[in-house]
XYZ file of N, CA, C and O in Angstrom:
512
model
N -36.179 29.939 -48.831
C -36.764 28.703 -48.753
C -35.829 27.594 -48.529
O -34.618 27.567 -49.159
N -36.134 26.517 -47.735
C -35.108 25.502 -47.237
C -35.412 24.310 -48.148
O -36.587 23.853 -48.419
N -34.316 23.675 -48.754
C -34.375 22.585 -49.673
C -34.393 21.346 -48.805
O -34.088 21.342 -47.794
N -34.699 20.162 -49.432
C -34.902 18.902 -48.730
C -33.450 18.741 -48.277
O -33.220 17.749 -47.201
N -32.423 18.914 -48.882
C -30.964 18.512 -48.408
C -30.655 19.177 -47.421
O -30.113 18.746 -46.166
N -30.887 20.675 -47.210
C -30.837 21.297 -45.957
C -31.662 20.896 -44.776
O -31.200 20.916 -43.714
N -32.752 20.441 -45.040
C -33.717 20.014 -44.087
C -33.152 18.646 -43.516
O -33.349 18.558 -42.237
N -32.716 17.730 -44.350
C -32.062 16.503 -43.783
C -30.996 16.742 -42.939
O -30.795 16.154 -41.862
N -30.024 17.843 -43.145
C -28.992 18.025 -42.398
C -29.370 18.690 -41.136
O -28.663 18.038 -40.258
N -30.171 19.477 -41.004
C -30.640 20.068 -39.991
C -31.266 19.114 -39.059
O -30.983 19.030 -37.743
N -32.280 18.111 -39.559
C -32.735 17.079 -38.815
C -31.702 16.071 -38.267
O -31.702 15.527 -36.904
N -30.642 15.876 -38.805
C -29.498 14.889 -38.353
C -28.795 15.488 -37.081
O -28.126 14.908 -36.410
N -28.798 16.946 -37.070
C -27.987 17.678 -36.095
C -28.764 18.097 -34.977
O -28.221 18.906 -34.018
N -30.048 17.696 -35.027
C -31.073 18.410 -33.904
C -30.681 17.769 -32.705
O -30.878 18.814 -31.684
N -30.221 16.742 -32.224
C -30.030 16.204 -30.941
C -29.193 14.864 -30.846
O -28.860 14.587 -31.768
N -29.103 14.485 -29.534
C -28.442 13.213 -29.358
C -29.361 12.047 -29.399
O -30.567 12.151 -29.206
N -28.760 10.916 -30.039
C -29.682 10.006 -30.089
C -29.852 9.162 -28.786
O -28.684 9.286 -27.781
N -30.680 8.094 -28.595
C -30.763 7.223 -27.322
C -29.440 6.521 -27.393
O -28.809 6.263 -26.156
N -28.702 6.064 -28.322
C -27.567 5.220 -28.412
C -26.429 5.908 -27.749
O -25.564 5.783 -26.834
N -26.190 7.379 -28.170
C -25.092 8.291 -27.773
C -25.287 8.517 -26.158
O -24.358 8.481 -25.499
N -26.671 8.702 -25.613
C -26.854 8.851 -24.248
C -26.245 7.696 -23.661
O -25.928 7.823 -22.477
N -26.680 6.657 -24.054
C -26.345 5.353 -23.481
C -24.921 5.074 -23.323
O -24.404 4.794 -22.245
N -24.223 5.572 -24.340
C -22.717 5.391 -24.507
C -22.159 6.241 -23.242
O -21.008 6.069 -22.481
N -22.638 7.458 -23.251
C -22.182 8.642 -22.197
C -22.355 8.115 -20.967
O -21.549 8.285 -19.920
N -23.634 7.507 -20.534
C -23.898 6.932 -19.238
C -22.919 5.801 -18.957
O -22.587 5.773 -17.625
N -22.739 4.893 -19.806
C -21.571 3.877 -19.639
C -20.212 4.401 -19.084
O -19.806 4.069 -18.179
N -19.877 5.366 -19.858
C -18.649 6.058 -19.543
C -18.383 6.561 -18.362
O -17.550 6.309 -17.429
N -19.386 7.531 -17.829
C -19.623 8.007 -16.562
C -19.617 6.936 -15.492
O -18.833 7.060 -14.497
N -20.364 5.840 -15.901
C -20.446 4.770 -14.694
C -18.897 4.124 -14.608
O -18.682 3.840 -13.376
N -18.309 3.931 -15.666
C -17.009 3.273 -15.431
C -16.010 4.210 -14.657
O -15.321 3.760 -14.086
N -16.159 5.497 -15.070
C -15.201 6.305 -14.273
C -15.576 6.381 -12.711
O -14.626 6.158 -12.030
N -16.931 6.322 -12.407
C -17.356 6.378 -11.056
C -16.829 5.048 -10.422
O -16.505 5.048 -9.348
N -16.795 3.833 -11.120
C -16.533 2.542 -10.332
C -15.023 2.545 -10.402
O -14.511 2.071 -9.299
N -14.336 3.218 -11.045
C -12.674 3.245 -10.827
C -12.448 4.135 -9.773
O -11.516 3.987 -8.981
N -13.043 5.349 -9.771
C -12.701 6.484 -8.933
C -13.235 6.438 -7.525
O -12.519 6.761 -6.397
N -14.428 5.668 -7.249
C -15.056 5.761 -5.863
C -14.285 4.916 -4.939
O -13.894 5.295 -3.710
N -13.564 3.482 -5.194
C -12.548 2.846 -4.365
C -11.512 3.860 -3.935
O -11.070 3.978 -2.703
N -10.976 4.698 -4.880
C -9.921 5.248 -4.433
C -10.012 6.372 -3.627
O -9.451 6.779 -2.552
N -11.293 7.085 -3.673
C -11.820 8.160 -2.952
C -12.091 7.615 -1.600
O -11.601 8.403 -0.559
N -12.700 6.595 -1.385
C -13.225 6.108 -0.171
C -11.726 5.739 0.895
O -11.715 5.747 1.903
N -10.775 5.263 -0.071
C -9.459 5.116 0.582
C -8.734 6.216 1.212
O -8.274 6.193 2.298
N -9.103 7.180 0.325
C -8.245 8.363 0.860
C -9.078 9.132 2.136
O -8.476 9.794 3.021
N -10.399 9.057 2.058
C -11.159 9.277 3.318
C -10.819 8.653 4.606
O -10.502 9.176 5.539
N -10.574 7.286 4.531
C -10.327 6.453 5.555
C -9.037 6.988 6.053
O -8.888 6.885 7.241
N -8.056 7.101 4.892
C -6.793 7.453 5.702
C -6.718 8.732 6.259
O -5.931 9.097 7.248
N -7.381 9.846 5.778
C -7.550 11.042 6.395
C -8.069 10.940 7.887
O -7.435 11.549 8.711
N -8.948 10.213 8.003
C -9.608 9.988 9.483
C -8.477 9.264 10.404
O -8.396 9.699 11.575
N -7.906 8.364 9.722
C -6.919 7.727 10.500
C -5.880 8.647 11.041
O -5.262 8.792 12.109
N -5.307 9.322 9.949
C -4.330 10.341 10.222
C -4.728 11.508 11.320
O -3.962 12.053 12.132
N -6.071 11.957 11.188
C -6.609 12.781 12.140
C -6.799 12.217 13.463
O -6.188 12.948 14.668
N -6.903 10.887 13.482
C -7.015 10.276 15.073
C -5.645 10.395 15.647
O -5.619 10.623 16.696
N -4.462 9.855 14.777
C -3.076 9.902 15.318
C -2.869 11.332 15.734
O -2.310 11.313 16.994
N -3.196 12.390 15.230
C -2.794 13.653 15.652
C -3.515 14.005 16.803
O -3.036 14.763 18.041
N -4.799 13.605 17.052
C -5.713 14.096 18.114
C -5.319 13.259 19.316
O -5.143 13.737 20.543
N -4.668 12.073 19.015
C -4.211 11.173 20.144
C -2.926 11.747 20.822
O -2.822 11.926 22.011
N -2.232 12.204 19.819
C -0.990 12.970 20.357
C -1.289 14.317 21.447
O -0.712 14.500 22.136
N -2.332 14.887 20.959
C -2.610 15.911 21.401
C -3.230 15.581 22.921
O -3.031 16.242 23.937
N -4.170 14.604 22.793
C -4.595 14.178 24.135
C -3.387 13.563 25.218
O -3.407 13.985 26.322
N -2.469 13.091 24.518
C -1.250 12.512 25.376
C -0.589 13.766 26.002
O -0.327 13.866 27.043
N -0.498 14.707 25.054
C 0.322 16.112 25.719
C -0.621 16.657 26.862
O -0.271 17.184 27.886
N -1.858 16.533 26.587
C -2.833 17.353 27.702
C -2.920 16.462 28.793
O -2.842 17.089 29.782
N -2.857 15.239 28.885
C -2.837 14.200 30.049
C -1.534 14.668 30.729
O -1.353 14.604 32.097
N -0.340 14.557 30.018
C 0.830 14.897 30.900
C 0.912 16.215 31.275
O 1.410 16.157 32.494
N 0.331 17.178 30.687
C 0.386 18.565 31.176
C -0.533 18.502 32.558
O -0.379 19.261 33.737
N -1.547 17.707 32.592
C -2.497 17.734 33.725
C -1.634 17.058 34.840
O -1.914 17.269 35.946
N -0.804 16.143 34.460
C -0.103 15.347 35.583
C 1.046 16.284 36.060
O 1.159 16.316 37.377
N 1.558 17.055 35.242
C 2.730 18.046 35.752
C 1.994 19.021 36.812
O 2.634 19.506 37.659
N 0.733 19.411 36.558
C 0.122 20.531 37.252
C -0.645 19.878 38.630
O -0.607 20.672 39.471
N -1.244 18.530 38.379
C -1.562 17.986 39.600
C -0.961 17.137 40.430
O -1.399 16.726 41.373
N -0.003 16.514 39.666
C 0.725 15.566 40.512
C 0.232 13.954 40.212
O 0.895 13.139 40.922
N -0.809 13.900 39.527
C -1.394 12.536 39.274
C -1.973 12.378 37.881
O -2.262 13.547 37.117
N -2.257 11.266 37.250
C -3.068 11.244 36.019
C -4.492 11.278 36.391
O -4.897 10.577 37.472
N -5.269 11.542 35.421
C -6.997 11.332 35.534
C -7.126 9.768 35.804
O -6.501 9.137 35.374
N -8.095 9.479 36.726
C -8.455 8.126 36.901
C -9.257 7.881 35.901
O -9.918 8.532 34.885
N -9.671 6.554 35.631
C -10.327 6.158 34.563
C -11.778 6.485 34.688
O -12.453 6.823 33.735
N -12.349 6.750 35.946
C -13.865 7.144 36.062
C -13.721 8.708 35.616
O -14.672 8.995 35.069
N -12.690 9.486 36.009
C -12.597 10.988 35.597
C -12.597 10.996 34.041
O -13.244 11.811 33.361
N -11.727 10.099 33.540
C -11.620 10.102 31.917
C -11.024 11.217 31.324
O -10.511 12.015 32.046
N -11.153 11.352 30.046
C -10.511 12.428 29.274
C -11.307 13.761 29.410
O -10.891 14.916 29.052
N -12.588 13.522 29.942
C -13.474 14.676 30.228
C -12.844 15.573 30.967
O -13.144 16.841 31.021
N -12.085 15.321 32.213
C -11.453 16.208 33.050
C -10.423 17.109 32.269
O -10.160 18.255 32.870
N -10.147 16.768 31.179
C -9.228 17.787 30.334
C -9.854 18.930 30.000
O -9.268 20.061 29.783
N -11.260 18.893 29.773
C -12.047 19.989 29.284
C -12.835 20.762 30.463
O -12.966 21.821 30.309
N -13.190 20.181 31.430
C -14.026 20.719 32.628
C -13.625 20.460 34.084
O -12.960 19.033 34.192
N -13.600 21.056 34.888
C -13.016 20.893 36.305
C -13.722 19.687 36.988
O -15.170 19.429 36.564
N -13.249 18.836 37.722
C -13.886 17.842 38.541
C -14.802 18.416 39.500
O -14.563 19.738 40.144
N -15.811 17.625 39.874
C -16.688 18.266 40.965
C -16.248 18.357 42.314
O -16.734 18.806 43.236
N -14.942 17.491 42.578
C -14.451 17.363 43.771
C -13.824 18.463 44.217
O -13.525 18.757 45.536
N -13.555 19.561 43.477
C -12.753 21.012 43.865
C -11.511 20.574 44.091
O -10.746 21.437 44.425
N -10.821 19.508 43.243
C -9.480 19.386 43.512
C -8.822 20.336 42.636
O -9.333 20.969 41.819
N -7.435 20.390 42.803
C -6.441 21.515 42.018
C -6.614 21.035 40.466
O -6.424 19.985 39.887
N -7.089 22.161 39.856
C -7.380 22.156 38.363
C -6.977 23.139 37.757
O -7.600 24.330 38.016
N -6.073 23.370 36.588
C -5.621 24.523 36.084
C -6.098 24.633 34.642
O -5.384 25.421 33.978
N -7.050 23.758 34.398
C -7.410 23.685 32.769
C -8.352 24.943 32.318
O -8.398 25.857 33.110
N -8.797 24.688 31.242
C -8.920 23.590 30.413
C -7.577 23.077 29.700
O -6.925 24.150 29.322
N -7.418 21.844 29.582
C -6.175 21.378 28.780
C -6.337 21.123 27.541
O -5.260 20.977 26.725
N -7.523 21.266 26.957
C -7.814 21.215 25.557
C -8.632 22.461 25.427
O -9.648 22.696 26.072
N -8.395 22.733 23.983
C -9.240 24.173 23.585
C -10.743 23.641 23.521
O -11.611 24.652 23.670
N -11.235 22.561 22.728
C -12.448 22.210 22.377
C -12.762 20.821 22.940
O -12.240 19.899 23.344
N -14.109 20.836 23.626
C -14.715 19.606 24.115
C -14.535 18.555 23.052
O -14.705 17.269 23.564
N -14.956 18.813 21.770
C -14.912 17.780 20.980
C -13.718 17.128 20.673
O -13.404 16.144 19.829
N -12.515 17.775 21.316
C -11.356 17.049 21.119
C -11.146 15.613 21.658
O -10.100 14.800 21.450
N -12.125 15.286 22.755
C -12.102 13.984 23.240
C -12.988 13.231 22.420
O -13.153 11.726 22.881
N -13.387 13.254 21.283
C -13.988 12.577 20.422
C -13.388 12.275 19.066
O -12.748 13.088 18.340
N -13.252 10.834 18.532
C -12.521 10.447 17.392
C -13.316 11.056 16.290
O -14.462 11.123 16.130
N -12.664 10.761 14.956
C -13.411 11.275 13.706
C -14.488 10.428 13.424
O -15.213 10.635 12.458
N -14.706 9.212 14.040
C -15.761 8.295 13.637
C -16.999 8.552 14.598
O -17.903 8.141 14.635
N -16.741 9.531 15.589
C -17.896 9.925 16.423
C -17.917 9.422 17.793
O -18.853 9.679 18.661
N -16.981 8.569 18.054
C -16.837 7.835 19.319
C -15.816 8.408 20.370
O -14.763 8.943 19.803
N -16.144 8.338 21.800
C -15.026 9.017 22.484
C -13.776 8.282 22.587
O -13.905 6.930 22.247
N -12.701 8.848 22.646
C -11.431 8.105 22.946
C -11.368 7.434 24.192
O -11.990 7.729 25.055
N -10.646 6.245 24.148
C -10.521 5.377 25.326
C -9.286 5.700 26.019
O -8.321 6.088 25.578
N -9.479 5.604 27.093
C -8.365 6.161 28.251
C -8.101 4.781 29.238
O -9.082 4.557 29.970
N -6.864 4.595 29.459
C -6.687 3.308 30.447
C -5.597 3.803 31.364
O -4.588 4.242 30.705
N -5.450 3.727 32.418
C -4.506 4.115 33.444
C -4.468 2.892 34.586
O -5.695 2.731 34.924
N -3.573 2.253 34.910
C -2.190 2.255 34.150
C -2.349 1.727 32.716
O -3.141 0.731 32.641
N -1.550 1.957 31.856
C -1.395 1.177 30.602
C -0.813 0.113 30.889
O -0.312 -0.584 31.626
N -0.768 -0.664 29.681
C -0.002 -1.918 29.710
C 1.476 -2.068 29.891
O 1.956 -2.646 30.455
N 1.963 -1.095 28.931
C 3.460 -0.799 29.109
C 4.046 0.558 29.603
O 5.152 1.071 29.594
N 3.030 1.490 29.546
C 3.357 2.816 29.886
C 2.403 3.143 31.087
O 1.453 2.225 31.541
N 2.494 4.668 31.327
C 1.724 4.988 32.741
C -0.046 5.093 32.348
O -0.604 4.871 33.185
N -0.083 5.495 31.090
C -1.480 5.568 30.558
C -1.494 5.386 29.000
O -0.609 5.552 28.284
N -2.753 5.035 28.544
C -2.844 4.868 27.256
C -4.157 5.735 26.666
O -5.088 5.705 27.389
N -4.109 6.289 25.515
C -5.012 6.953 24.908
C -5.306 6.061 23.608
O -4.210 6.144 22.903
N -6.571 5.668 23.167
C -6.671 4.997 21.988
C -7.819 4.984 21.517
O -9.023 5.409 22.011
N -8.127 4.576 20.262
C -9.706 4.376 19.485
C -9.531 3.293 18.797
O -8.843 2.616 18.562
N -10.945 2.807 18.673
C -11.318 1.476 18.062
C -11.412 1.684 16.581
O -11.535 0.799 15.723
N -11.326 3.001 16.219
C -11.651 3.605 14.782
C -10.534 3.045 13.900
O -10.443 2.436 12.767
């Protein structure tokens, strides 16, 4: 048989109160508010680092194209000539990039290509 003292102890330990739930939600919200900006900064930094590496690969591919064909791709041909042969049937020993998505930046936009560049023979860049 359960005494009234045991019954009161059991009822007080039966679950969490509304106040306790609200305190837990406030603590979780504070942690999220502090962590979210830091997480977003790291994601943005990772995309920028990825873009820098991809641009270096594209520059190397354009230079290899130049060594094999004796010319840089025109702006009309763009960077897509590094992945698929030109329709003109010109000398092409590619593909110079392994994947076609290598000419797209981490933000989903195609890399920009300018020939001649402002201070160099050509430029590969992104607005990301």
